[in-house]
Amino acid sequence: WDENTHELRFAATTTQQSDLNLIGQSVPVQGSIAGTILTEQRIVQVDDTSSDPRHYRKMNENTHFVTRSLLGVPMRSKDRMIGVLEALNKRSLPWTQADHEHLSVLAAQAAVAIESAQLVEALKDANQELSELDQMKNDFIAIASHELRTPLAVILGYASFLREEARGQGKLSEHAEKVMASGLQLRRIIEDRSDMQNKRMKELTGGAVSKVSEATAFVAWMKSRGVNVSSIAKGEMDILGVSGVFNQYGDRSEEHTS
């Protein structure tokens, strides 16, 4: 389920038929069984899709895949709809209450995993942006510090001359002291910033451990299971459900992910 475009798209499938090209295919919310599951947030069982007007037949035409029966459950994480998980073409009908329970458990686990993957990708993007902003800040400080040093040295030099010449001349001496004190304060600020920058660079080059190492490992695990994590997290292909080959329970045949 793509929250940005309000479309349902196939995001993963367990089918071994690579020529189906299901990934990325869209399914309308209105006029489809998957859309009914999503909008009504309930389990839908169809033992004969040929007699169900909600069945989106264009998908069969586009992929040359025949959907004969279907069991679909909503994928929710807390109060947020993630998508729809569908099992297709059970070998021995009808679908049973055990099928409902098994698929509901799978949907709950998948929803949590998908939302976690989305959060990981969002965190990585946020960290990248923060790193870029931090680098810009550091570059500015480095440039500003370098560019200020030369004119500041000149100012301090003349301020020192003025202070010596104005010594004992009342207000003039007081003004010269203030100019000198302000110049010295600015030099301390520049030096402190430079020291902080040098210290941080030493820490970074000392081999800091990534804050998102576990998250990166989780994303790699998700990808090894065939889930397009990047597309899901970026909203290009949020999961609607699973439609593919459903072989885990003996007498079932097909299962996909939309």
Coordinates of C-alpha atoms in Angstrom, one line a residue:
W1 CA 0.0 0.0 0.0
D2 CA 1.6 3.2 -1.2
E3 CA 0.4 6.0 1.2
N4 CA 1.7 8.7 -1.2
T5 CA -0.2 7.6 -4.4
H6 CA -2.9 5.6 -2.6
E7 CA -2.2 2.6 -4.8
L8 CA -1.8 -1.1 -4.1
R9 CA 1.3 -2.7 -5.7
F10 CA 2.8 -6.1 -5.7
A11 CA 6.0 -5.9 -3.6
A12 CA 7.0 -9.5 -3.0
T13 CA 5.9 -13.0 -4.2
T14 CA 7.0 -16.5 -3.4
T15 CA 6.1 -17.9 -6.8
Q16 CA 8.9 -19.5 -8.8
Q17 CA 7.5 -18.2 -12.1
S18 CA 10.0 -15.4 -12.9
D19 CA 8.2 -14.5 -16.1
L20 CA 5.1 -13.2 -14.3
N21 CA 6.7 -9.8 -13.6
L22 CA 4.4 -9.2 -10.7
I23 CA 6.6 -6.9 -8.7
G24 CA 5.5 -3.3 -9.2
Q25 CA 2.2 -4.2 -10.8
S26 CA -0.6 -2.0 -9.4
V27 CA -4.0 -3.2 -8.2
P28 CA -6.9 -0.7 -7.9
V29 CA -8.4 -0.1 -4.5
Q30 CA -11.8 0.1 -5.9
G31 CA -12.9 -3.0 -7.9
S32 CA -10.5 -5.6 -6.5
I33 CA -10.6 -8.2 -3.7
A34 CA -7.3 -6.8 -2.3
G35 CA -8.9 -3.3 -2.2
T36 CA -11.8 -4.7 -0.3
I37 CA -9.5 -6.3 2.3
L38 CA -7.6 -3.1 2.7
T39 CA -10.5 -0.7 2.9
E40 CA -12.7 -2.9 5.1
Q41 CA -9.8 -4.3 7.1
R42 CA -11.1 -7.8 7.2
I43 CA -10.3 -11.3 6.0
V44 CA -11.8 -12.2 2.6
Q45 CA -12.2 -15.7 1.4
V46 CA -13.1 -16.5 -2.2
D47 CA -13.4 -20.2 -3.2
D48 CA -14.2 -19.4 -6.9
T49 CA -12.9 -16.1 -8.2
S50 CA -14.6 -16.5 -11.6
S51 CA -18.0 -15.8 -9.9
D52 CA -16.8 -12.9 -7.8
P53 CA -17.3 -9.5 -9.4
R54 CA -14.6 -8.0 -7.2
H55 CA -11.8 -10.1 -8.8
Y56 CA -9.4 -7.9 -10.8
R57 CA -9.2 -9.9 -14.0
K58 CA -6.9 -7.6 -15.7
M59 CA -4.0 -8.9 -13.6
N60 CA -4.6 -12.4 -14.9
E61 CA -4.6 -11.1 -18.4
N62 CA -1.4 -9.1 -18.0
T63 CA 0.5 -11.9 -16.3
H64 CA -1.2 -15.0 -17.8
F65 CA -1.5 -16.3 -14.2
V66 CA -4.9 -17.8 -13.4
T67 CA -6.3 -17.1 -9.9
R68 CA -8.9 -19.7 -9.1
S69 CA -9.3 -19.2 -5.3
L70 CA -8.0 -16.6 -2.8
L71 CA -7.7 -16.0 0.9
G72 CA -6.6 -12.5 1.9
V73 CA -5.9 -10.9 5.3
P74 CA -5.1 -7.2 6.1
M75 CA -1.5 -6.4 7.2
R76 CA -1.6 -4.0 10.1
S77 CA 1.0 -2.6 12.5
K78 CA -0.7 -1.0 15.4
D79 CA -3.2 1.4 13.8
R80 CA -1.5 1.7 10.5
M81 CA -2.4 -0.4 7.4
I82 CA 0.7 -1.8 5.8
G83 CA -0.9 -3.8 3.0
V84 CA -2.6 -7.1 2.2
L85 CA -1.3 -10.7 2.4
E86 CA -3.0 -13.1 0.0
A87 CA -2.7 -16.9 -0.5
L88 CA -3.9 -18.2 -3.9
N89 CA -5.2 -21.4 -5.5
K90 CA -5.4 -23.8 -2.6
R91 CA -5.1 -27.4 -4.0
S92 CA -8.0 -28.8 -1.9
L93 CA -10.8 -26.4 -1.2
P94 CA -12.5 -25.0 0.8
W95 CA -10.3 -22.6 2.8
T96 CA -10.5 -23.5 6.5
Q97 CA -10.4 -21.6 9.8
A98 CA -6.9 -22.9 10.3
D99 CA -6.0 -21.3 7.0
H100 CA -7.4 -18.0 8.3
E101 CA -5.4 -18.3 11.5
H102 CA -2.1 -19.3 9.8
L103 CA -2.3 -16.5 7.2
S104 CA -3.2 -13.9 9.9
V105 CA -0.1 -14.9 11.9
L106 CA 2.1 -14.5 8.8
A107 CA 0.5 -11.1 8.0
A108 CA 1.1 -9.8 11.6
Q109 CA 4.8 -10.9 11.4
A110 CA 5.3 -9.5 8.0
A111 CA 3.7 -6.2 8.9
V112 CA 6.1 -5.7 11.9
A113 CA 9.1 -6.7 9.7
I114 CA 8.1 -4.3 6.9
E115 CA 7.4 -1.4 9.2
S116 CA 10.8 -2.0 11.0
A117 CA 12.5 -2.0 7.6
Q118 CA 10.8 1.3 6.7
L119 CA 11.9 2.8 9.9
V120 CA 15.4 1.6 9.4
E121 CA 15.6 3.1 5.9
A122 CA 14.1 6.4 7.2
L123 CA 16.7 6.5 10.0
K124 CA 19.5 5.9 7.5
D125 CA 18.2 8.7 5.3
A126 CA 17.9 11.0 8.3
N127 CA 21.4 10.1 9.4
Q128 CA 22.7 10.8 5.9
E129 CA 21.1 14.2 5.9
L130 CA 22.4 15.0 9.3
S131 CA 25.9 13.9 8.2
E132 CA 25.7 16.2 5.2
L133 CA 24.5 19.2 7.3
D134 CA 27.2 18.5 9.9
Q135 CA 29.8 18.4 7.2
M136 CA 28.6 21.7 5.8
K137 CA 28.8 23.2 9.3
N138 CA 32.3 21.8 9.8
D139 CA 33.4 23.2 6.4
F140 CA 32.0 26.6 7.3
I141 CA 33.8 26.7 10.6
A142 CA 37.0 25.6 9.0
I143 CA 36.8 28.2 6.3
A144 CA 35.6 30.9 8.6
S145 CA 38.4 30.1 11.1
H146 CA 41.1 30.2 8.4
E147 CA 39.8 33.4 6.7
L148 CA 39.4 35.2 10.1
R149 CA 42.9 34.5 11.3
T150 CA 44.8 36.9 9.0
P151 CA 42.5 40.0 9.4
L152 CA 42.2 39.3 13.2
A153 CA 46.0 39.2 13.5
V154 CA 46.2 42.6 11.8
I155 CA 43.4 44.0 14.1
L156 CA 45.2 42.8 17.2
G157 CA 48.4 44.2 16.0
Y158 CA 47.0 47.7 15.5
A159 CA 44.9 47.4 18.7
S160 CA 48.1 46.7 20.6
F161 CA 49.8 49.8 19.2
L162 CA 46.7 51.9 20.0
R163 CA 46.6 50.6 23.6
E164 CA 50.3 51.5 24.1
E165 CA 49.9 55.0 22.6
A166 CA 46.6 55.7 24.5
R167 CA 47.9 54.4 27.9
G168 CA 47.1 56.9 30.6
Q169 CA 44.8 59.1 28.3
G170 CA 41.5 58.3 30.1
K171 CA 38.6 57.4 27.7
L172 CA 40.9 56.8 24.8
S173 CA 42.9 54.3 26.8
E174 CA 39.6 52.6 27.9
H175 CA 38.4 52.3 24.3
A176 CA 41.7 50.8 23.2
E177 CA 41.5 48.2 26.0
K178 CA 38.0 47.2 24.9
V179 CA 39.1 46.8 21.3
M180 CA 42.0 44.6 22.4
A181 CA 39.9 42.5 24.7
S182 CA 37.3 41.9 22.0
G183 CA 39.9 40.9 19.5
L184 CA 41.5 38.4 22.0
Q185 CA 38.0 37.0 22.8
L186 CA 37.4 36.4 19.1
R187 CA 40.7 34.7 18.7
R188 CA 39.9 32.4 21.7
I189 CA 36.6 31.4 20.0
I190 CA 38.4 30.6 16.7
E191 CA 41.0 28.5 18.5
D192 CA 38.4 26.6 20.6
R193 CA 36.4 25.8 17.4
S194 CA 39.6 24.6 15.7
D195 CA 40.5 22.4 18.7
M196 CA 37.0 20.9 18.8
Q197 CA 37.2 20.2 15.0
N198 CA 40.6 18.5 15.4
K199 CA 39.4 16.4 18.3
R200 CA 36.4 15.2 16.4
M201 CA 38.4 14.3 13.4
K202 CA 40.7 12.2 15.5
E203 CA 37.6 10.4 17.1
L204 CA 36.1 9.7 13.6
T205 CA 39.3 8.4 12.2
G206 CA 39.8 6.2 15.3
G207 CA 37.2 3.8 14.0
A208 CA 33.9 4.7 15.5
V209 CA 31.2 2.0 15.5
S210 CA 28.2 2.7 13.3
K211 CA 25.1 3.5 15.2
V212 CA 22.9 1.6 12.7
S213 CA 25.0 -1.6 12.4
E214 CA 22.2 -3.8 13.7
A215 CA 19.6 -2.0 11.5
T216 CA 21.8 -2.5 8.5
A217 CA 22.1 -6.2 9.3
F218 CA 18.3 -6.5 9.6
V219 CA 17.9 -4.8 6.2
A220 CA 20.4 -7.3 4.7
W221 CA 18.4 -10.1 6.2
M222 CA 15.1 -8.8 4.7
K223 CA 16.8 -8.4 1.3
S224 CA 18.0 -12.0 1.5
R225 CA 14.4 -13.1 1.8
G226 CA 13.5 -11.4 -1.4
V227 CA 11.9 -8.3 0.0
N228 CA 12.5 -5.0 -1.9
V229 CA 13.3 -3.0 1.3
S230 CA 14.4 0.2 -0.4
S231 CA 11.3 0.5 -2.5
I232 CA 9.0 -0.3 0.4
A233 CA 10.6 2.2 2.7
K234 CA 10.7 5.0 0.2
G235 CA 7.1 4.6 -0.7
E236 CA 7.8 3.5 -4.3
M237 CA 6.4 0.1 -3.7
D238 CA 4.8 -0.2 -0.2
I239 CA 3.6 -3.7 0.4
L240 CA -0.1 -4.3 -0.2
G241 CA -0.1 -8.0 0.4
V242 CA 1.5 -11.3 -0.4
S243 CA 0.3 -13.2 -3.4
G244 CA 2.5 -16.1 -4.4
V245 CA 2.9 -19.8 -3.9
F246 CA 1.6 -20.9 -0.6
N247 CA 3.2 -24.3 0.1
Q248 CA 3.8 -24.2 3.8
Y249 CA 0.7 -26.0 4.9
G250 CA 0.7 -29.1 2.7
D251 CA -2.4 -28.8 0.5
R252 CA -2.2 -25.2 -0.6
S253 CA -0.6 -24.0 -3.8
E254 CA -0.1 -20.4 -4.6
E255 CA 0.9 -17.2 -2.7
H256 CA 1.8 -13.6 -3.6
T257 CA 2.6 -10.2 -2.0
S258 CA 1.0 -7.0 -3.1

